Amino acid sequence: MMNPQQESFNQKIDFENPYNIELFVKREDVLHKEISGNKFRKLNYNLEEAKRQGKNKLLTFGGAFSNHIAAVAAAGRDYDFETLGVIRGDELADKYLENPTLKKAFEDGMQFEFVTRTAYREKHQEDFIRQLHEKFGDFYLIPEGGTNEFAVKGCEEILTENDKTFDFICCAVGTGGTISGIINSSYEHQKVLGFPALKGDFLFQDIQKWTKNDRWDLVTDYHFGGYAKINTQLKQFMHHFSKKYLITLDPVYTSKLFFGVFDLISKGYFKPDSKILLIHTGGLQGLQSNIAEI
């Protein structure tokens, strides 16, 4: 359905460490300039399914700086879908053009429905969805963050035969769809590690909905205080990494992942001579703010 602007590739990170660890980054961030990284993977089969169902309108959910909202709007523009975004926070209704993510999504043709944070919590309820159908007509619904069976299927294509040589696969975790696909397509000798960008153990249950594989774990020590929380240490790491390796990280997801992996290496977490692959899931539009969603 969707065609990448560039194929992803593995880039080696040269750094000295006493454990002879080899580190590579899978550059999923280069797949598409606007439908970035894992969002490209998550949307690909969803758009295909929407077309199969004869739907020409996509409806989804997100916050003010959502990578997902930005990606759905761009996908709608490029692949001839109307797009509707149910946005958390009714206070944004009269100032969304001041927000870089929402302004761009609007310019890409997305229509917004701003709701209170209390109402937003009802987004999974049948009555809430029915009211949206009554207001906007027929649409193809994509969950918040894009995670569903079609998203997981798309993320299963992140790993390829060439990635068989790695011992560990590491990725940032938001709603759990990306890591679920990676877990499903990982090889028996590999361990998949997820680095949540938010607090809470609920992600274990969410991921178990999409995979039967048990060769994975979540490293929950690098959320930096919770969702969209960052500090000076993380900012300095981002800037240093970008300058040294010419790879830009986002402030909420990939920066926490990369920081966590480097910290674990320094602490001897990985066995010597391990070969590690970090998944760069994109999300760089989040650099427009200190808040972003995957």
PDB file of C-alpha atoms in Angstrom:
ATOM      1  CA  MET A   1       0.000   0.000   0.000  1.00  0.00           C
ATOM      2  CA  MET A   2       2.611   2.533   1.107  1.00  0.00           C
ATOM      3  CA  ASN A   3       5.983   3.031  -0.520  1.00  0.00           C
ATOM      4  CA  PRO A   4       8.973   4.086   1.611  1.00  0.00           C
ATOM      5  CA  GLN A   5      10.999   7.060   0.440  1.00  0.00           C
ATOM      6  CA  GLN A   6      14.128   5.189   1.500  1.00  0.00           C
ATOM      7  CA  GLU A   7      14.866   1.688   2.763  1.00  0.00           C
ATOM      8  CA  SER A   8      16.040   1.390   6.345  1.00  0.00           C
ATOM      9  CA  PHE A   9      19.591   0.244   7.047  1.00  0.00           C
ATOM     10  CA  ASN A  10      21.810  -0.723   9.980  1.00  0.00           C
ATOM     11  CA  GLN A  11      24.392   1.848  11.026  1.00  0.00           C
ATOM     12  CA  LYS A  12      27.290   0.832  13.265  1.00  0.00           C
ATOM     13  CA  ILE A  13      28.049   2.917  16.346  1.00  0.00           C
ATOM     14  CA  ASP A  14      31.760   2.928  17.044  1.00  0.00           C
ATOM     15  CA  PHE A  15      32.510   3.419  20.720  1.00  0.00           C
ATOM     16  CA  GLU A  16      35.007   2.047  23.202  1.00  0.00           C
ATOM     17  CA  ASN A  17      33.804  -0.313  25.902  1.00  0.00           C
ATOM     18  CA  PRO A  18      35.570  -2.965  28.013  1.00  0.00           C
ATOM     19  CA  TYR A  19      33.069  -5.684  27.064  1.00  0.00           C
ATOM     20  CA  ASN A  20      33.685  -5.724  23.308  1.00  0.00           C
ATOM     21  CA  ILE A  21      30.021  -4.939  22.681  1.00  0.00           C
ATOM     22  CA  GLU A  22      29.029  -4.230  19.073  1.00  0.00           C
ATOM     23  CA  LEU A  23      26.242  -1.696  18.653  1.00  0.00           C
ATOM     24  CA  PHE A  24      24.149  -0.967  15.559  1.00  0.00           C
ATOM     25  CA  VAL A  25      21.139   1.285  14.888  1.00  0.00           C
ATOM     26  CA  LYS A  26      18.389   0.207  12.507  1.00  0.00           C
ATOM     27  CA  ARG A  27      17.523   3.483  10.794  1.00  0.00           C
ATOM     28  CA  GLU A  28      13.763   3.133  10.507  1.00  0.00           C
ATOM     29  CA  ASP A  29      13.614   6.908  10.845  1.00  0.00           C
ATOM     30  CA  VAL A  30      14.619   7.266   7.174  1.00  0.00           C
ATOM     31  CA  LEU A  31      11.639   5.345   5.763  1.00  0.00           C
ATOM     32  CA  HIS A  32       9.588   8.472   5.186  1.00  0.00           C
ATOM     33  CA  LYS A  33      10.136  12.128   6.031  1.00  0.00           C
ATOM     34  CA  GLU A  34       6.700  12.611   7.613  1.00  0.00           C
ATOM     35  CA  ILE A  35       5.231   9.117   8.129  1.00  0.00           C
ATOM     36  CA  SER A  36       8.175   8.254  10.272  1.00  0.00           C
ATOM     37  CA  GLY A  37       9.651   4.974  11.445  1.00  0.00           C
ATOM     38  CA  ASN A  38       7.244   2.713  13.278  1.00  0.00           C
ATOM     39  CA  LYS A  39       4.307   4.900  12.226  1.00  0.00           C
ATOM     40  CA  PHE A  40       5.007   3.907   8.620  1.00  0.00           C
ATOM     41  CA  ARG A  41       4.984   0.251   9.668  1.00  0.00           C
ATOM     42  CA  LYS A  42       1.827   0.614  11.758  1.00  0.00           C
ATOM     43  CA  LEU A  43      -0.162   2.455   9.123  1.00  0.00           C
ATOM     44  CA  ASN A  44       0.803   0.400   6.073  1.00  0.00           C
ATOM     45  CA  TYR A  45      -1.575  -2.523   6.550  1.00  0.00           C
ATOM     46  CA  ASN A  46      -4.194  -0.341   8.229  1.00  0.00           C
ATOM     47  CA  LEU A  47      -4.494   1.749   5.065  1.00  0.00           C
ATOM     48  CA  GLU A  48      -4.641  -1.421   3.011  1.00  0.00           C
ATOM     49  CA  GLU A  49      -7.475  -2.730   5.206  1.00  0.00           C
ATOM     50  CA  ALA A  50      -9.325   0.594   5.034  1.00  0.00           C
ATOM     51  CA  LYS A  51      -9.191   0.444   1.237  1.00  0.00           C
ATOM     52  CA  ARG A  52     -10.358  -3.189   1.302  1.00  0.00           C
ATOM     53  CA  GLN A  53     -13.363  -2.146   3.387  1.00  0.00           C
ATOM     54  CA  GLY A  54     -14.120   0.685   0.973  1.00  0.00           C
ATOM     55  CA  LYS A  55     -13.514   3.362   3.614  1.00  0.00           C
ATOM     56  CA  ASN A  56     -12.207   6.753   2.538  1.00  0.00           C
ATOM     57  CA  LYS A  57     -12.112   8.357   5.981  1.00  0.00           C
ATOM     58  CA  LEU A  58      -9.698   7.597   8.841  1.00  0.00           C
ATOM     59  CA  LEU A  59     -10.427   8.507  12.462  1.00  0.00           C
ATOM     60  CA  THR A  60      -7.875   8.259  15.240  1.00  0.00           C
ATOM     61  CA  PHE A  61      -6.898   9.695  18.610  1.00  0.00           C
ATOM     62  CA  GLY A  62      -3.937  11.565  20.087  1.00  0.00           C
ATOM     63  CA  GLY A  63      -2.542  14.395  22.147  1.00  0.00           C
ATOM     64  CA  ALA A  64      -1.254  17.799  21.154  1.00  0.00           C
ATOM     65  CA  PHE A  65       2.194  16.654  19.989  1.00  0.00           C
ATOM     66  CA  SER A  66       1.316  13.153  18.830  1.00  0.00           C
ATOM     67  CA  ASN A  67       3.621  11.510  16.292  1.00  0.00           C
ATOM     68  CA  HIS A  68       0.670   9.316  15.404  1.00  0.00           C
ATOM     69  CA  ILE A  69      -1.645  12.243  14.636  1.00  0.00           C
ATOM     70  CA  ALA A  70       1.020  13.828  12.449  1.00  0.00           C
ATOM     71  CA  ALA A  71       1.624  10.551  10.590  1.00  0.00           C
ATOM     72  CA  VAL A  72      -2.068   9.789   9.982  1.00  0.00           C
ATOM     73  CA  ALA A  73      -2.635  13.296   8.600  1.00  0.00           C
ATOM     74  CA  ALA A  74       0.328  12.937   6.234  1.00  0.00           C
ATOM     75  CA  ALA A  75      -0.804   9.464   5.168  1.00  0.00           C
ATOM     76  CA  GLY A  76      -4.288  10.763   4.449  1.00  0.00           C
ATOM     77  CA  ARG A  77      -2.842  13.533   2.319  1.00  0.00           C
ATOM     78  CA  ASP A  78      -0.612  11.167   0.334  1.00  0.00           C
ATOM     79  CA  TYR A  79      -3.032   8.239  -0.037  1.00  0.00           C
ATOM     80  CA  ASP A  80      -6.361  10.004  -0.581  1.00  0.00           C
ATOM     81  CA  PHE A  81      -8.094   9.570   2.772  1.00  0.00           C
ATOM     82  CA  GLU A  82     -10.039  12.141   4.734  1.00  0.00           C
ATOM     83  CA  THR A  83      -8.622  12.244   8.265  1.00  0.00           C
ATOM     84  CA  LEU A  84     -10.246  13.007  11.602  1.00  0.00           C
ATOM     85  CA  GLY A  85      -8.265  13.497  14.807  1.00  0.00           C
ATOM     86  CA  VAL A  86      -9.932  13.266  18.214  1.00  0.00           C
ATOM     87  CA  ILE A  87      -7.581  15.386  20.295  1.00  0.00           C
ATOM     88  CA  ARG A  88      -7.129  15.189  24.058  1.00  0.00           C
ATOM     89  CA  GLY A  89      -7.703  18.621  25.616  1.00  0.00           C
ATOM     90  CA  ASP A  90     -10.609  20.888  24.688  1.00  0.00           C
ATOM     91  CA  GLU A  91      -8.542  23.921  25.706  1.00  0.00           C
ATOM     92  CA  LEU A  92      -6.699  23.510  22.391  1.00  0.00           C
ATOM     93  CA  ALA A  93      -9.786  24.154  20.280  1.00  0.00           C
ATOM     94  CA  ASP A  94      -9.140  27.870  19.788  1.00  0.00           C
ATOM     95  CA  LYS A  95      -5.338  27.779  19.671  1.00  0.00           C
ATOM     96  CA  TYR A  96      -4.347  24.636  17.798  1.00  0.00           C
ATOM     97  CA  LEU A  97      -2.657  26.672  15.078  1.00  0.00           C
ATOM     98  CA  GLU A  98      -0.117  27.705  17.721  1.00  0.00           C
ATOM     99  CA  ASN A  99       0.840  24.051  18.105  1.00  0.00           C
ATOM    100  CA  PRO A 100       3.344  22.912  15.428  1.00  0.00           C
ATOM    101  CA  THR A 101       2.081  19.309  15.253  1.00  0.00           C
ATOM    102  CA  LEU A 102      -1.608  20.190  15.023  1.00  0.00           C
ATOM    103  CA  LYS A 103      -0.949  23.059  12.643  1.00  0.00           C
ATOM    104  CA  LYS A 104       0.875  20.721  10.259  1.00  0.00           C
ATOM    105  CA  ALA A 105      -1.820  18.053  10.577  1.00  0.00           C
ATOM    106  CA  PHE A 106      -4.462  20.681   9.798  1.00  0.00           C
ATOM    107  CA  GLU A 107      -2.492  21.832   6.752  1.00  0.00           C
ATOM    108  CA  ASP A 108      -2.379  18.186   5.648  1.00  0.00           C
ATOM    109  CA  GLY A 109      -6.174  18.112   5.727  1.00  0.00           C
ATOM    110  CA  MET A 110      -7.017  16.667   9.135  1.00  0.00           C
ATOM    111  CA  GLN A 111     -10.264  17.711  10.782  1.00  0.00           C
ATOM    112  CA  PHE A 112     -10.214  17.904  14.588  1.00  0.00           C
ATOM    113  CA  GLU A 113     -12.604  17.032  17.373  1.00  0.00           C
ATOM    114  CA  PHE A 114     -11.283  18.443  20.651  1.00  0.00           C
ATOM    115  CA  VAL A 115     -12.569  16.701  23.773  1.00  0.00           C
ATOM    116  CA  THR A 116     -11.977  17.063  27.489  1.00  0.00           C
ATOM    117  CA  ARG A 117      -9.441  14.821  29.150  1.00  0.00           C
ATOM    118  CA  THR A 118     -12.283  13.128  31.015  1.00  0.00           C
ATOM    119  CA  ALA A 119     -14.172  12.407  27.785  1.00  0.00           C
ATOM    120  CA  TYR A 120     -10.972  11.240  26.117  1.00  0.00           C
ATOM    121  CA  ARG A 121     -10.693   8.371  28.596  1.00  0.00           C
ATOM    122  CA  GLU A 122     -13.908   6.993  27.087  1.00  0.00           C
ATOM    123  CA  LYS A 123     -12.342   6.565  23.636  1.00  0.00           C
ATOM    124  CA  HIS A 124     -12.573   2.769  23.857  1.00  0.00           C
ATOM    125  CA  GLN A 125     -16.256   2.749  24.825  1.00  0.00           C
ATOM    126  CA  GLU A 126     -18.896   1.745  22.275  1.00  0.00           C
ATOM    127  CA  ASP A 127     -21.120   4.724  23.119  1.00  0.00           C
ATOM    128  CA  PHE A 128     -18.268   7.143  22.496  1.00  0.00           C
ATOM    129  CA  ILE A 129     -17.469   5.565  19.120  1.00  0.00           C
ATOM    130  CA  ARG A 130     -21.163   5.519  18.190  1.00  0.00           C
ATOM    131  CA  GLN A 131     -21.406   9.259  18.893  1.00  0.00           C
ATOM    132  CA  LEU A 132     -18.425   9.851  16.631  1.00  0.00           C
ATOM    133  CA  HIS A 133     -20.108   7.864  13.845  1.00  0.00           C
ATOM    134  CA  GLU A 134     -23.279   9.909  14.307  1.00  0.00           C
ATOM    135  CA  LYS A 135     -21.313  13.136  13.985  1.00  0.00           C
ATOM    136  CA  PHE A 136     -18.799  12.210  11.256  1.00  0.00           C
ATOM    137  CA  GLY A 137     -20.439   9.329   9.365  1.00  0.00           C
ATOM    138  CA  ASP A 138     -18.637   6.187   8.309  1.00  0.00           C
ATOM    139  CA  PHE A 139     -14.914   5.908   9.027  1.00  0.00           C
ATOM    140  CA  TYR A 140     -12.102   3.436   9.536  1.00  0.00           C
ATOM    141  CA  LEU A 141     -10.976   3.599  13.157  1.00  0.00           C
ATOM    142  CA  ILE A 142      -7.280   3.462  14.043  1.00  0.00           C
ATOM    143  CA  PRO A 143      -6.581   3.244  17.808  1.00  0.00           C
ATOM    144  CA  GLU A 144      -4.491   5.757  19.726  1.00  0.00           C
ATOM    145  CA  GLY A 145      -0.855   5.147  18.856  1.00  0.00           C
ATOM    146  CA  GLY A 146      -1.964   2.998  15.929  1.00  0.00           C
ATOM    147  CA  THR A 147      -1.646  -0.351  17.705  1.00  0.00           C
ATOM    148  CA  ASN A 148      -3.905  -3.122  16.423  1.00  0.00           C
ATOM    149  CA  GLU A 149      -3.416  -6.424  14.592  1.00  0.00           C
ATOM    150  CA  PHE A 150      -2.539  -4.649  11.336  1.00  0.00           C
ATOM    151  CA  ALA A 151       0.011  -2.450  13.092  1.00  0.00           C
ATOM    152  CA  VAL A 152       1.668  -5.452  14.721  1.00  0.00           C
ATOM    153  CA  LYS A 153       1.761  -7.196  11.334  1.00  0.00           C
ATOM    154  CA  GLY A 154       3.532  -4.167   9.851  1.00  0.00           C
ATOM    155  CA  CYS A 155       6.040  -4.012  12.693  1.00  0.00           C
ATOM    156  CA  GLU A 156       6.882  -7.668  12.164  1.00  0.00           C
ATOM    157  CA  GLU A 157       8.623  -6.487   8.987  1.00  0.00           C
ATOM    158  CA  ILE A 158      11.114  -4.290  10.857  1.00  0.00           C
ATOM    159  CA  LEU A 159      13.524  -7.175  11.375  1.00  0.00           C
ATOM    160  CA  THR A 160      14.940  -8.923   8.333  1.00  0.00           C
ATOM    161  CA  GLU A 161      17.053 -11.979   7.621  1.00  0.00           C
ATOM    162  CA  ASN A 162      20.138  -9.754   7.868  1.00  0.00           C
ATOM    163  CA  ASP A 163      19.358  -9.072  11.533  1.00  0.00           C
ATOM    164  CA  LYS A 164      19.769 -12.715  12.558  1.00  0.00           C
ATOM    165  CA  THR A 165      23.321 -12.042  13.776  1.00  0.00           C
ATOM    166  CA  PHE A 166      22.207  -9.859  16.704  1.00  0.00           C
ATOM    167  CA  ASP A 167      21.910 -11.136  20.260  1.00  0.00           C
ATOM    168  CA  PHE A 168      19.722  -8.313  21.574  1.00  0.00           C
ATOM    169  CA  ILE A 169      17.075  -6.172  19.866  1.00  0.00           C
ATOM    170  CA  CYS A 170      16.193  -2.992  21.783  1.00  0.00           C
ATOM    171  CA  CYS A 171      13.376  -0.533  21.118  1.00  0.00           C
ATOM    172  CA  ALA A 172      11.383   2.220  22.786  1.00  0.00           C
ATOM    173  CA  VAL A 173       7.868   1.351  23.933  1.00  0.00           C
ATOM    174  CA  GLY A 174       4.715   3.459  23.857  1.00  0.00           C
ATOM    175  CA  THR A 175       1.531   1.470  23.292  1.00  0.00           C
ATOM    176  CA  GLY A 176       3.326  -1.833  22.739  1.00  0.00           C
ATOM    177  CA  GLY A 177       2.541  -2.473  19.082  1.00  0.00           C
ATOM    178  CA  THR A 178       6.051  -1.974  17.736  1.00  0.00           C
ATOM    179  CA  ILE A 179       7.791  -4.222  20.223  1.00  0.00           C
ATOM    180  CA  SER A 180       5.096  -6.880  19.752  1.00  0.00           C
ATOM    181  CA  GLY A 181       5.828  -7.075  16.042  1.00  0.00           C
ATOM    182  CA  ILE A 182       9.564  -7.199  16.713  1.00  0.00           C
ATOM    183  CA  ILE A 183       9.101  -9.967  19.284  1.00  0.00           C
ATOM    184  CA  ASN A 184       7.034 -12.006  16.821  1.00  0.00           C
ATOM    185  CA  SER A 185       9.691 -11.809  14.108  1.00  0.00           C
ATOM    186  CA  SER A 186      12.748 -12.191  16.342  1.00  0.00           C
ATOM    187  CA  TYR A 187      14.857 -15.345  16.195  1.00  0.00           C
ATOM    188  CA  GLU A 188      15.046 -17.997  18.904  1.00  0.00           C
ATOM    189  CA  HIS A 189      18.508 -16.986  20.067  1.00  0.00           C
ATOM    190  CA  GLN A 190      17.575 -13.302  20.416  1.00  0.00           C
ATOM    191  CA  LYS A 191      16.317 -11.342  23.424  1.00  0.00           C
ATOM    192  CA  VAL A 192      14.068  -8.336  22.776  1.00  0.00           C
ATOM    193  CA  LEU A 193      14.265  -5.508  25.311  1.00  0.00           C
ATOM    194  CA  GLY A 194      11.703  -2.720  25.451  1.00  0.00           C
ATOM    195  CA  PHE A 195      12.366   0.634  27.095  1.00  0.00           C
ATOM    196  CA  PRO A 196       9.029   2.235  28.095  1.00  0.00           C
ATOM    197  CA  ALA A 197       8.813   5.997  27.875  1.00  0.00           C
ATOM    198  CA  LEU A 198       6.186   6.093  30.613  1.00  0.00           C
ATOM    199  CA  LYS A 199       5.646   4.680  34.083  1.00  0.00           C
ATOM    200  CA  GLY A 200       3.592   1.614  34.873  1.00  0.00           C
ATOM    201  CA  ASP A 201       3.635  -2.164  34.525  1.00  0.00           C
ATOM    202  CA  PHE A 202       0.444  -2.345  32.448  1.00  0.00           C
ATOM    203  CA  LEU A 203       2.499  -2.634  29.251  1.00  0.00           C
ATOM    204  CA  PHE A 204       3.423  -6.224  30.088  1.00  0.00           C
ATOM    205  CA  GLN A 205      -0.237  -7.234  29.748  1.00  0.00           C
ATOM    206  CA  ASP A 206      -0.750  -5.102  26.640  1.00  0.00           C
ATOM    207  CA  ILE A 207       2.174  -6.731  24.855  1.00  0.00           C
ATOM    208  CA  GLN A 208       1.065 -10.223  25.834  1.00  0.00           C
ATOM    209  CA  LYS A 209      -2.127  -9.629  23.846  1.00  0.00           C
ATOM    210  CA  TRP A 210      -0.120  -9.593  20.625  1.00  0.00           C
ATOM    211  CA  THR A 211       2.618 -12.170  21.131  1.00  0.00           C
ATOM    212  CA  LYS A 212       3.073 -15.682  22.522  1.00  0.00           C
ATOM    213  CA  ASN A 213       6.850 -15.405  22.423  1.00  0.00           C
ATOM    214  CA  ASP A 214       8.499 -15.111  25.848  1.00  0.00           C
ATOM    215  CA  ARG A 215      11.961 -14.020  24.698  1.00  0.00           C
ATOM    216  CA  TRP A 216      11.468 -10.429  25.781  1.00  0.00           C
ATOM    217  CA  ASP A 217      11.450  -8.118  28.768  1.00  0.00           C
ATOM    218  CA  LEU A 218      10.852  -4.475  29.632  1.00  0.00           C
ATOM    219  CA  VAL A 219      13.541  -2.289  31.163  1.00  0.00           C
ATOM    220  CA  THR A 220      11.543   0.194  33.227  1.00  0.00           C
ATOM    221  CA  ASP A 221      14.357   2.276  34.742  1.00  0.00           C
ATOM    222  CA  TYR A 222      14.732   4.891  32.000  1.00  0.00           C
ATOM    223  CA  HIS A 223      11.417   6.743  31.763  1.00  0.00           C
ATOM    224  CA  PHE A 224      13.012   9.816  33.411  1.00  0.00           C
ATOM    225  CA  GLY A 225      10.008  10.435  35.645  1.00  0.00           C
ATOM    226  CA  GLY A 226       7.199   9.421  33.318  1.00  0.00           C
ATOM    227  CA  TYR A 227       5.648  10.133  29.972  1.00  0.00           C
ATOM    228  CA  ALA A 228       7.057  13.241  28.263  1.00  0.00           C
ATOM    229  CA  LYS A 229       9.372  13.875  31.216  1.00  0.00           C
ATOM    230  CA  ILE A 230      12.940  14.824  30.389  1.00  0.00           C
ATOM    231  CA  ASN A 231      15.784  16.468  32.255  1.00  0.00           C
ATOM    232  CA  THR A 232      19.109  18.176  31.605  1.00  0.00           C
ATOM    233  CA  GLN A 233      20.998  14.886  31.640  1.00  0.00           C
ATOM    234  CA  LEU A 234      18.842  13.428  28.880  1.00  0.00           C
ATOM    235  CA  LYS A 235      19.018  16.623  26.822  1.00  0.00           C
ATOM    236  CA  GLN A 236      22.795  16.640  27.055  1.00  0.00           C
ATOM    237  CA  PHE A 237      22.924  12.998  26.001  1.00  0.00           C
ATOM    238  CA  MET A 238      20.721  13.715  22.969  1.00  0.00           C
ATOM    239  CA  HIS A 239      22.905  16.584  21.804  1.00  0.00           C
ATOM    240  CA  HIS A 240      26.150  14.722  22.402  1.00  0.00           C
ATOM    241  CA  PHE A 241      24.925  11.615  20.568  1.00  0.00           C
ATOM    242  CA  SER A 242      23.637  13.617  17.615  1.00  0.00           C
ATOM    243  CA  LYS A 243      26.874  15.542  17.290  1.00  0.00           C
ATOM    244  CA  LYS A 244      29.098  12.478  17.594  1.00  0.00           C
ATOM    245  CA  TYR A 245      27.174   9.969  15.462  1.00  0.00           C
ATOM    246  CA  LEU A 246      25.084  12.269  13.218  1.00  0.00           C
ATOM    247  CA  ILE A 247      21.870  10.524  14.285  1.00  0.00           C
ATOM    248  CA  THR A 248      19.082  12.711  15.644  1.00  0.00           C
ATOM    249  CA  LEU A 249      17.029  11.378  18.563  1.00  0.00           C
ATOM    250  CA  ASP A 250      13.622  12.535  19.771  1.00  0.00           C
ATOM    251  CA  PRO A 251      13.173  13.811  23.349  1.00  0.00           C
ATOM    252  CA  VAL A 252      10.590  11.302  24.568  1.00  0.00           C
ATOM    253  CA  TYR A 253      11.236   7.868  23.079  1.00  0.00           C
ATOM    254  CA  THR A 254      14.481   7.132  21.243  1.00  0.00           C
ATOM    255  CA  SER A 255      16.607   9.305  23.538  1.00  0.00           C
ATOM    256  CA  LYS A 256      15.485   7.279  26.558  1.00  0.00           C
ATOM    257  CA  LEU A 257      16.124   4.030  24.701  1.00  0.00           C
ATOM    258  CA  PHE A 258      19.644   4.990  23.619  1.00  0.00           C
ATOM    259  CA  PHE A 259      20.526   6.460  27.012  1.00  0.00           C
ATOM    260  CA  GLY A 260      19.325   3.274  28.691  1.00  0.00           C
ATOM    261  CA  VAL A 261      21.303   0.953  26.430  1.00  0.00           C
ATOM    262  CA  PHE A 262      24.542   2.908  26.838  1.00  0.00           C
ATOM    263  CA  ASP A 263      24.021   2.993  30.609  1.00  0.00           C
ATOM    264  CA  LEU A 264      23.385  -0.764  30.774  1.00  0.00           C
ATOM    265  CA  ILE A 265      26.502  -1.441  28.696  1.00  0.00           C
ATOM    266  CA  SER A 266      28.581   0.619  31.113  1.00  0.00           C
ATOM    267  CA  LYS A 267      27.159  -1.403  34.019  1.00  0.00           C
ATOM    268  CA  GLY A 268      27.983  -4.765  32.425  1.00  0.00           C
ATOM    269  CA  TYR A 269      24.346  -5.746  31.858  1.00  0.00           C
ATOM    270  CA  PHE A 270      25.022  -7.399  28.502  1.00  0.00           C
ATOM    271  CA  LYS A 271      27.286 -10.414  28.237  1.00  0.00           C
ATOM    272  CA  PRO A 272      30.706  -9.685  26.705  1.00  0.00           C
ATOM    273  CA  ASP A 273      30.940  -9.816  22.904  1.00  0.00           C
ATOM    274  CA  SER A 274      27.195  -9.234  22.525  1.00  0.00           C
ATOM    275  CA  LYS A 275      25.889  -7.734  19.329  1.00  0.00           C
ATOM    276  CA  ILE A 276      23.048  -5.255  19.943  1.00  0.00           C
ATOM    277  CA  LEU A 277      20.589  -3.676  17.507  1.00  0.00           C
ATOM    278  CA  LEU A 278      18.708  -0.517  18.529  1.00  0.00           C
ATOM    279  CA  ILE A 279      15.550   0.300  16.576  1.00  0.00           C
ATOM    280  CA  HIS A 280      15.284   4.002  15.704  1.00  0.00           C
ATOM    281  CA  THR A 281      11.518   4.459  15.479  1.00  0.00           C
ATOM    282  CA  GLY A 282      11.628   8.029  14.187  1.00  0.00           C
ATOM    283  CA  GLY A 283       9.269  10.504  15.833  1.00  0.00           C
ATOM    284  CA  LEU A 284      11.547  13.437  15.144  1.00  0.00           C
ATOM    285  CA  GLN A 285       8.659  15.838  14.699  1.00  0.00           C
ATOM    286  CA  GLY A 286       8.585  15.706  18.503  1.00  0.00           C
ATOM    287  CA  LEU A 287      11.691  17.887  18.513  1.00  0.00           C
ATOM    288  CA  GLN A 288       9.336  20.792  17.968  1.00  0.00           C
ATOM    289  CA  SER A 289       8.404  20.402  21.625  1.00  0.00           C
ATOM    290  CA  ASN A 290       9.431  18.547  24.751  1.00  0.00           C
ATOM    291  CA  ILE A 291       6.300  16.437  24.348  1.00  0.00           C
ATOM    292  CA  ALA A 292       5.714  13.735  21.744  1.00  0.00           C
ATOM    293  CA  GLU A 293       3.748  10.496  21.412  1.00  0.00           C
ATOM    294  CA  ILE A 294       4.730   7.150  19.606  1.00  0.00           C
TER     295      ILE A 294
END
